[in-house]
């Protein structure tokens, strides 16, 4: 019984991980998100408004 449950959990976990990975890839590579990601990658290079540099 334990072996069957363990095998099912491992297989199910692997399938869920693969599905989640593919969904994240689709989200990250979708052309509609390009502008949002381009803006986000420039955030560290922007000057702060109050002049407080740490």
Coordinates of N, CA and C in Angstrom, one line a residue, residues 16-39:
X16 N 2.6 17.6 -12.0 CA 2.2 19.0 -11.6 C 3.3 19.9 -11.8
X17 N 4.6 19.5 -11.5 CA 5.7 20.4 -11.7 C 6.0 20.7 -13.1
X18 N 5.8 19.7 -14.0 CA 6.0 20.0 -15.5 C 4.9 20.9 -16.0
X19 N 3.7 20.7 -15.6 CA 2.6 21.6 -16.0 C 2.9 23.1 -15.5
X20 N 3.3 23.2 -14.2 CA 3.6 24.5 -13.7 C 4.8 25.2 -14.4
X21 N 5.8 24.4 -14.7 CA 6.9 24.9 -15.5 C 6.6 25.4 -16.8
X22 N 5.8 24.7 -17.5 CA 5.3 25.0 -18.9 C 4.5 26.3 -18.8
X23 N 3.6 26.4 -17.8 CA 2.7 27.6 -17.7 C 3.6 28.8 -17.4
X24 N 4.6 28.7 -16.6 CA 5.5 29.8 -16.3 C 6.3 30.2 -17.5
X25 N 6.7 29.3 -18.3 CA 7.4 29.6 -19.5 C 6.5 30.3 -20.5
X26 N 5.3 29.9 -20.6 CA 4.3 30.5 -21.5 C 4.1 32.0 -21.1
X27 N 3.9 32.2 -19.8 CA 3.7 33.5 -19.2 C 4.9 34.4 -19.5
X28 N 6.1 33.9 -19.2 CA 7.3 34.7 -19.3 C 7.6 35.0 -20.8
X29 N 7.3 34.2 -21.7 CA 7.7 34.4 -23.1 C 6.5 34.9 -24.0
X30 N 5.4 35.2 -23.3 CA 4.3 35.7 -24.1 C 4.6 37.1 -24.6
X31 N 4.3 37.4 -25.9 CA 4.6 38.7 -26.4 C 3.9 39.9 -25.7
X32 N 2.8 39.6 -25.1 CA 2.0 40.7 -24.4 C 2.7 41.2 -23.2
X33 N 3.6 40.4 -22.6 CA 4.3 40.7 -21.3 C 5.6 41.4 -21.6
X34 N 6.0 41.6 -22.8 CA 7.3 42.2 -23.1 C 7.5 43.6 -22.5
X35 N 6.5 44.4 -22.6 CA 6.6 45.8 -22.1 C 6.7 45.8 -20.6
X36 N 6.0 45.0 -19.9 CA 6.0 44.9 -18.5 C 7.4 44.4 -18.0
X37 N 8.0 43.4 -18.7 CA 9.3 42.9 -18.3 C 10.4 43.9 -18.6
X38 N 10.2 44.6 -19.7 CA 11.2 45.7 -20.1 C 11.2 46.8 -19.0
X39 N 10.1 47.2 -18.6 CA 10.0 48.2 -17.5 C 10.6 47.7 -16.2

